[in-house]
Amino acid sequence: MQLKNKNVVITGGSMGIGLKLAQKLIDEGSNVLVCARNRAGLEEAKRENLALHVVQCDITVKSEVENLLAESERLLGSIDILINNAAVFRLFKIQDEYAIENQLQEIDINFGGTVMVTNVFLPALLKSEEPVVVNVTSGLGYIPVSSAPIYSASKAAINSWTWSLRHQLKDTAMHVVLLSPPVVDTRMNENNPTSEGMKKISTEKFAEIAINGLKNKKKEILAKPINSLKFIS
């Protein structure tokens, strides 16, 4: 797959993996728009990457996702690739009476947001000659950690939903991809005790793996050691 002149939308793209993917895709000649909830983060990303389009959006709110689609079509003209990257990672103990509202919000962002954005964008994507949906998952979607129960469960849900989505769209031109990062050196993992002692890779290295996987039209892009975790699970 050639990425030059492809129009790409990335959720959760103001920092970390999402922003690095955006930068790499721009280097490949793609036209890229990123969204995030935090306007300040988007403005900083735009200052550092003048070719980048940015739109503020809460992916759990349907009206905001519909606006994201309208702005994406206005700024890019059409959409070829959607990368569902937005997620939050929270550590807690259920017996500590961690607020149920926070737990449900994590589900809404990590899983519900992926479902929402994909459904809203699907008709526009299917107009492309070579449409792609990329859902970013995690090794914790294969082997969970108890201290991050909602994050682990939401990524497992994304895995299952992506496999079903791929099957349901098999008679269309849509290419559905699961992108599974290892422990990446991002803000999310700065104070993450579940990653202590584990070798982190840079966002630069992971973005290169992801871009190569897209170019080769892989259905699942599993960076080491995620491929081993999937096998074990």
mmCIF file of C-alpha atoms in Angstrom:
data_model
loop_
_atom_site.group_PDB
_atom_site.id
_atom_site.type_symbol
_atom_site.label_atom_id
_atom_site.label_comp_id
_atom_site.label_asym_id
_atom_site.label_seq_id
_atom_site.Cartn_x
_atom_site.Cartn_y
_atom_site.Cartn_z
ATOM 1 C CA MET A 1 0.000 0.000 0.000
ATOM 2 C CA GLN A 2 1.272 3.438 -0.920
ATOM 3 C CA LEU A 3 0.727 6.081 1.766
ATOM 4 C CA LYS A 4 1.474 9.129 -0.371
ATOM 5 C CA ASN A 5 -1.584 11.374 -0.783
ATOM 6 C CA LYS A 6 -3.655 9.219 1.568
ATOM 7 C CA ASN A 7 -6.020 11.173 3.827
ATOM 8 C CA VAL A 8 -5.687 9.963 7.418
ATOM 9 C CA VAL A 9 -7.612 10.691 10.632
ATOM 10 C CA ILE A 10 -6.070 9.721 13.986
ATOM 11 C CA THR A 11 -7.897 9.882 17.318
ATOM 12 C CA GLY A 12 -5.831 10.659 20.403
ATOM 13 C CA GLY A 13 -3.231 12.241 18.161
ATOM 14 C CA SER A 14 -1.945 15.190 20.170
ATOM 15 C CA MET A 15 0.877 13.256 21.871
ATOM 16 C CA GLY A 16 2.585 9.884 22.229
ATOM 17 C CA ILE A 17 1.985 7.127 19.709
ATOM 18 C CA GLY A 18 -0.780 9.024 17.895
ATOM 19 C CA LEU A 19 1.329 12.111 17.265
ATOM 20 C CA LYS A 20 4.383 10.102 16.184
ATOM 21 C CA LEU A 21 2.237 8.116 13.740
ATOM 22 C CA ALA A 22 0.933 11.414 12.373
ATOM 23 C CA GLN A 23 4.460 12.743 11.907
ATOM 24 C CA LYS A 24 5.625 9.579 10.148
ATOM 25 C CA LEU A 25 2.600 9.554 7.858
ATOM 26 C CA ILE A 26 3.220 13.191 6.915
ATOM 27 C CA ASP A 27 6.797 12.195 6.078
ATOM 28 C CA GLU A 28 5.324 9.499 3.806
ATOM 29 C CA GLY A 29 3.300 12.143 1.973
ATOM 30 C CA SER A 30 -0.060 11.549 3.678
ATOM 31 C CA ASN A 31 -2.465 14.319 4.629
ATOM 32 C CA VAL A 32 -3.155 13.910 8.332
ATOM 33 C CA LEU A 33 -5.750 15.193 10.790
ATOM 34 C CA VAL A 34 -5.601 14.390 14.495
ATOM 35 C CA CYS A 35 -8.187 14.882 17.193
ATOM 36 C CA ALA A 36 -8.032 14.968 20.979
ATOM 37 C CA ARG A 37 -10.034 16.362 23.889
ATOM 38 C CA ASN A 38 -7.296 18.742 25.046
ATOM 39 C CA ARG A 39 -7.150 21.922 22.954
ATOM 40 C CA ALA A 40 -3.792 23.028 24.396
ATOM 41 C CA GLY A 41 -2.208 19.712 23.409
ATOM 42 C CA LEU A 42 -3.603 20.033 19.885
ATOM 43 C CA GLU A 43 -2.305 23.578 19.532
ATOM 44 C CA GLU A 44 1.168 22.488 20.648
ATOM 45 C CA ALA A 45 1.123 19.582 18.176
ATOM 46 C CA LYS A 46 0.095 22.007 15.420
ATOM 47 C CA ARG A 47 2.896 24.440 16.285
ATOM 48 C CA GLU A 48 5.447 21.643 16.004
ATOM 49 C CA ASN A 49 3.927 20.169 12.827
ATOM 50 C CA LEU A 50 2.605 22.895 10.543
ATOM 51 C CA ALA A 51 1.262 20.414 7.973
ATOM 52 C CA LEU A 52 -0.922 18.770 10.612
ATOM 53 C CA HIS A 53 -4.676 19.416 10.790
ATOM 54 C CA VAL A 54 -6.197 19.391 14.276
ATOM 55 C CA VAL A 55 -9.770 19.186 15.592
ATOM 56 C CA GLN A 56 -10.880 19.119 19.214
ATOM 57 C CA CYS A 57 -13.236 16.201 19.839
ATOM 58 C CA ASP A 58 -14.557 14.029 22.644
ATOM 59 C CA ILE A 59 -14.964 10.669 20.899
ATOM 60 C CA THR A 60 -17.590 9.523 23.419
ATOM 61 C CA VAL A 61 -20.047 12.222 22.248
ATOM 62 C CA LYS A 62 -21.823 11.402 18.981
ATOM 63 C CA SER A 63 -22.428 15.017 17.952
ATOM 64 C CA GLU A 64 -18.716 15.799 18.380
ATOM 65 C CA VAL A 65 -17.720 12.724 16.339
ATOM 66 C CA GLU A 66 -20.146 13.789 13.609
ATOM 67 C CA ASN A 67 -18.514 17.219 13.650
ATOM 68 C CA LEU A 68 -15.102 15.527 13.462
ATOM 69 C CA LEU A 69 -16.237 13.728 10.310
ATOM 70 C CA ALA A 70 -17.534 16.976 8.779
ATOM 71 C CA GLU A 71 -14.295 18.813 9.590
ATOM 72 C CA SER A 72 -12.203 15.909 8.281
ATOM 73 C CA GLU A 73 -14.057 15.974 4.963
ATOM 74 C CA ARG A 74 -13.784 19.772 4.796
ATOM 75 C CA LEU A 75 -10.059 19.843 5.508
ATOM 76 C CA LEU A 76 -8.971 16.636 3.742
ATOM 77 C CA GLY A 77 -11.647 16.262 1.076
ATOM 78 C CA SER A 78 -12.101 12.534 1.686
ATOM 79 C CA ILE A 79 -10.913 9.885 4.148
ATOM 80 C CA ASP A 80 -8.835 6.825 3.317
ATOM 81 C CA ILE A 81 -7.480 5.705 6.681
ATOM 82 C CA LEU A 82 -8.915 5.900 10.198
ATOM 83 C CA ILE A 83 -6.623 5.121 13.138
ATOM 84 C CA ASN A 84 -8.491 4.617 16.427
ATOM 85 C CA ASN A 85 -5.752 5.380 18.926
ATOM 86 C CA ALA A 86 -7.430 7.362 21.738
ATOM 87 C CA ALA A 87 -7.280 5.667 25.140
ATOM 88 C CA VAL A 88 -6.816 6.254 28.852
ATOM 89 C CA PHE A 89 -4.977 3.973 31.293
ATOM 90 C CA ARG A 90 -6.008 3.880 34.935
ATOM 91 C CA LEU A 91 -4.695 1.773 37.802
ATOM 92 C CA PHE A 92 -7.029 1.114 40.714
ATOM 93 C CA LYS A 93 -8.284 -1.407 43.245
ATOM 94 C CA ILE A 94 -11.983 -2.172 43.100
ATOM 95 C CA GLN A 95 -12.169 -2.740 46.876
ATOM 96 C CA ASP A 96 -10.953 0.848 47.394
ATOM 97 C CA GLU A 97 -14.340 1.981 46.056
ATOM 98 C CA TYR A 98 -12.846 3.565 42.938
ATOM 99 C CA ALA A 99 -15.706 5.572 41.421
ATOM 100 C CA ILE A 100 -17.875 3.582 39.046
ATOM 101 C CA GLU A 101 -18.218 6.740 36.927
ATOM 102 C CA ASN A 102 -14.460 6.677 36.282
ATOM 103 C CA GLN A 103 -14.571 3.006 35.347
ATOM 104 C CA LEU A 104 -17.448 3.507 32.904
ATOM 105 C CA GLN A 105 -15.722 6.551 31.406
ATOM 106 C CA GLU A 106 -12.631 4.447 30.716
ATOM 107 C CA ILE A 107 -14.799 1.899 28.896
ATOM 108 C CA ASP A 108 -16.491 4.696 26.935
ATOM 109 C CA ILE A 109 -13.196 6.189 25.781
ATOM 110 C CA ASN A 110 -11.206 3.034 25.109
ATOM 111 C CA PHE A 111 -13.870 0.801 23.589
ATOM 112 C CA GLY A 112 -17.017 2.857 23.081
ATOM 113 C CA GLY A 113 -15.076 5.637 21.374
ATOM 114 C CA THR A 114 -13.516 3.200 18.917
ATOM 115 C CA VAL A 115 -16.954 1.802 18.076
ATOM 116 C CA MET A 116 -18.491 5.285 17.825
ATOM 117 C CA VAL A 117 -15.867 6.784 15.527
ATOM 118 C CA THR A 118 -15.714 3.733 13.281
ATOM 119 C CA ASN A 119 -19.476 3.633 12.817
ATOM 120 C CA VAL A 120 -19.755 7.349 12.076
ATOM 121 C CA PHE A 121 -16.806 7.309 9.655
ATOM 122 C CA LEU A 122 -17.615 4.008 7.924
ATOM 123 C CA PRO A 123 -19.796 5.332 5.063
ATOM 124 C CA ALA A 124 -17.178 7.969 4.196
ATOM 125 C CA LEU A 125 -14.339 5.436 4.392
ATOM 126 C CA LEU A 126 -16.090 3.000 2.072
ATOM 127 C CA LYS A 127 -16.051 5.651 -0.658
ATOM 128 C CA SER A 128 -12.259 5.297 -0.783
ATOM 129 C CA GLU A 129 -10.675 2.923 -3.273
ATOM 130 C CA GLU A 130 -8.410 1.557 -0.546
ATOM 131 C CA PRO A 131 -10.050 2.176 2.858
ATOM 132 C CA VAL A 132 -8.332 1.174 6.085
ATOM 133 C CA VAL A 133 -9.424 1.067 9.732
ATOM 134 C CA VAL A 134 -6.648 0.607 12.288
ATOM 135 C CA ASN A 135 -7.615 -0.182 15.877
ATOM 136 C CA VAL A 136 -4.829 0.257 18.410
ATOM 137 C CA THR A 137 -4.936 -2.448 21.059
ATOM 138 C CA SER A 138 -2.414 -3.635 23.687
ATOM 139 C CA GLY A 139 -0.655 -6.698 24.985
ATOM 140 C CA LEU A 140 -2.979 -6.372 27.985
ATOM 141 C CA GLY A 141 -5.830 -7.241 25.629
ATOM 142 C CA TYR A 142 -4.287 -10.725 25.395
ATOM 143 C CA ILE A 143 -2.822 -11.130 28.904
ATOM 144 C CA PRO A 144 -4.504 -8.735 31.397
ATOM 145 C CA VAL A 145 -3.030 -7.228 34.544
ATOM 146 C CA SER A 146 -5.349 -7.051 37.542
ATOM 147 C CA SER A 147 -4.261 -3.526 38.526
ATOM 148 C CA ALA A 148 -5.588 -2.156 35.220
ATOM 149 C CA PRO A 149 -8.826 -4.142 34.927
ATOM 150 C CA ILE A 150 -10.834 -1.776 32.730
ATOM 151 C CA TYR A 151 -7.956 -0.961 30.387
ATOM 152 C CA SER A 152 -7.171 -4.662 29.956
ATOM 153 C CA ALA A 153 -10.826 -5.588 29.398
ATOM 154 C CA SER A 154 -11.419 -2.713 26.977
ATOM 155 C CA LYS A 155 -8.447 -3.743 24.849
ATOM 156 C CA ALA A 156 -9.657 -7.357 24.829
ATOM 157 C CA ALA A 157 -13.020 -6.019 23.640
ATOM 158 C CA ILE A 158 -11.296 -4.082 20.867
ATOM 159 C CA ASN A 159 -9.540 -7.267 19.733
ATOM 160 C CA SER A 160 -12.787 -9.219 19.551
ATOM 161 C CA TRP A 161 -14.737 -6.387 17.920
ATOM 162 C CA THR A 162 -12.011 -5.830 15.319
ATOM 163 C CA TRP A 163 -12.025 -9.494 14.300
ATOM 164 C CA SER A 164 -15.812 -9.340 13.907
ATOM 165 C CA LEU A 165 -15.606 -6.056 11.985
ATOM 166 C CA ARG A 166 -13.079 -7.576 9.601
ATOM 167 C CA HIS A 167 -15.328 -10.566 8.965
ATOM 168 C CA GLN A 168 -18.443 -8.447 8.431
ATOM 169 C CA LEU A 169 -16.639 -6.198 5.929
ATOM 170 C CA LYS A 170 -14.851 -9.004 4.071
ATOM 171 C CA ASP A 171 -16.922 -8.425 0.919
ATOM 172 C CA THR A 172 -15.925 -4.748 0.753
ATOM 173 C CA ALA A 173 -12.620 -3.066 -0.039
ATOM 174 C CA MET A 174 -12.063 -2.321 3.662
ATOM 175 C CA HIS A 175 -8.770 -3.442 5.210
ATOM 176 C CA VAL A 176 -9.150 -3.851 8.997
ATOM 177 C CA VAL A 177 -5.998 -3.823 11.094
ATOM 178 C CA LEU A 178 -5.143 -4.557 14.729
ATOM 179 C CA LEU A 179 -2.099 -2.577 15.827
ATOM 180 C CA SER A 180 -0.597 -3.905 19.060
ATOM 181 C CA PRO A 181 2.192 -1.840 20.647
ATOM 182 C CA PRO A 182 4.565 -3.254 23.263
ATOM 183 C CA VAL A 183 5.565 -1.050 26.208
ATOM 184 C CA VAL A 184 6.257 2.257 24.469
ATOM 185 C CA ASP A 185 8.106 5.178 26.069
ATOM 186 C CA THR A 186 5.144 7.541 26.386
ATOM 187 C CA ARG A 187 3.620 9.704 29.102
ATOM 188 C CA MET A 188 1.109 6.917 29.782
ATOM 189 C CA ASN A 189 3.952 4.620 30.829
ATOM 190 C CA GLU A 190 6.052 7.150 32.783
ATOM 191 C CA ASN A 191 4.762 6.085 36.210
ATOM 192 C CA ASN A 192 3.247 2.772 35.244
ATOM 193 C CA PRO A 193 4.290 0.079 37.771
ATOM 194 C CA THR A 194 3.017 -2.684 35.461
ATOM 195 C CA SER A 195 5.836 -1.868 33.035
ATOM 196 C CA GLU A 196 8.658 -1.810 35.606
ATOM 197 C CA GLY A 197 11.597 -3.920 34.490
ATOM 198 C CA MET A 198 10.260 -4.145 30.940
ATOM 199 C CA LYS A 199 12.219 -2.769 28.010
ATOM 200 C CA LYS A 200 10.451 0.187 26.452
ATOM 201 C CA ILE A 201 10.740 1.099 22.794
ATOM 202 C CA SER A 202 10.568 4.658 21.508
ATOM 203 C CA THR A 203 7.517 6.089 19.783
ATOM 204 C CA GLU A 204 9.797 6.575 16.766
ATOM 205 C CA LYS A 205 10.631 2.858 16.562
ATOM 206 C CA PHE A 206 7.053 1.752 17.083
ATOM 207 C CA ALA A 207 5.751 4.188 14.476
ATOM 208 C CA GLU A 208 8.235 2.736 11.976
ATOM 209 C CA ILE A 209 6.922 -0.779 12.727
ATOM 210 C CA ALA A 210 3.344 0.420 12.264
ATOM 211 C CA ILE A 211 4.069 2.233 8.987
ATOM 212 C CA ASN A 212 5.860 -0.816 7.562
ATOM 213 C CA GLY A 213 2.918 -2.994 8.563
ATOM 214 C CA LEU A 214 0.491 -0.655 6.809
ATOM 215 C CA LYS A 215 2.597 -0.588 3.661
ATOM 216 C CA ASN A 216 2.627 -4.394 3.613
ATOM 217 C CA LYS A 217 -1.153 -4.552 4.269
ATOM 218 C CA LYS A 218 -0.784 -6.701 7.369
ATOM 219 C CA LYS A 219 -4.008 -7.547 9.156
ATOM 220 C CA GLU A 220 -2.296 -7.623 12.540
ATOM 221 C CA ILE A 221 0.783 -5.597 13.357
ATOM 222 C CA LEU A 222 2.202 -7.240 16.461
ATOM 223 C CA ALA A 223 5.467 -5.823 17.729
ATOM 224 C CA LYS A 224 7.587 -8.096 19.926
ATOM 225 C CA PRO A 225 6.775 -9.390 22.520
ATOM 226 C CA ILE A 226 3.057 -8.936 21.756
ATOM 227 C CA ASN A 227 3.129 -11.733 19.177
ATOM 228 C CA SER A 228 4.252 -14.101 21.961
ATOM 229 C CA LEU A 229 1.515 -12.867 24.314
ATOM 230 C CA LYS A 230 -1.129 -13.504 21.650
ATOM 231 C CA PHE A 231 0.187 -17.032 21.181
ATOM 232 C CA ILE A 232 0.143 -17.684 24.937
ATOM 233 C CA SER A 233 -3.405 -16.340 25.283
#
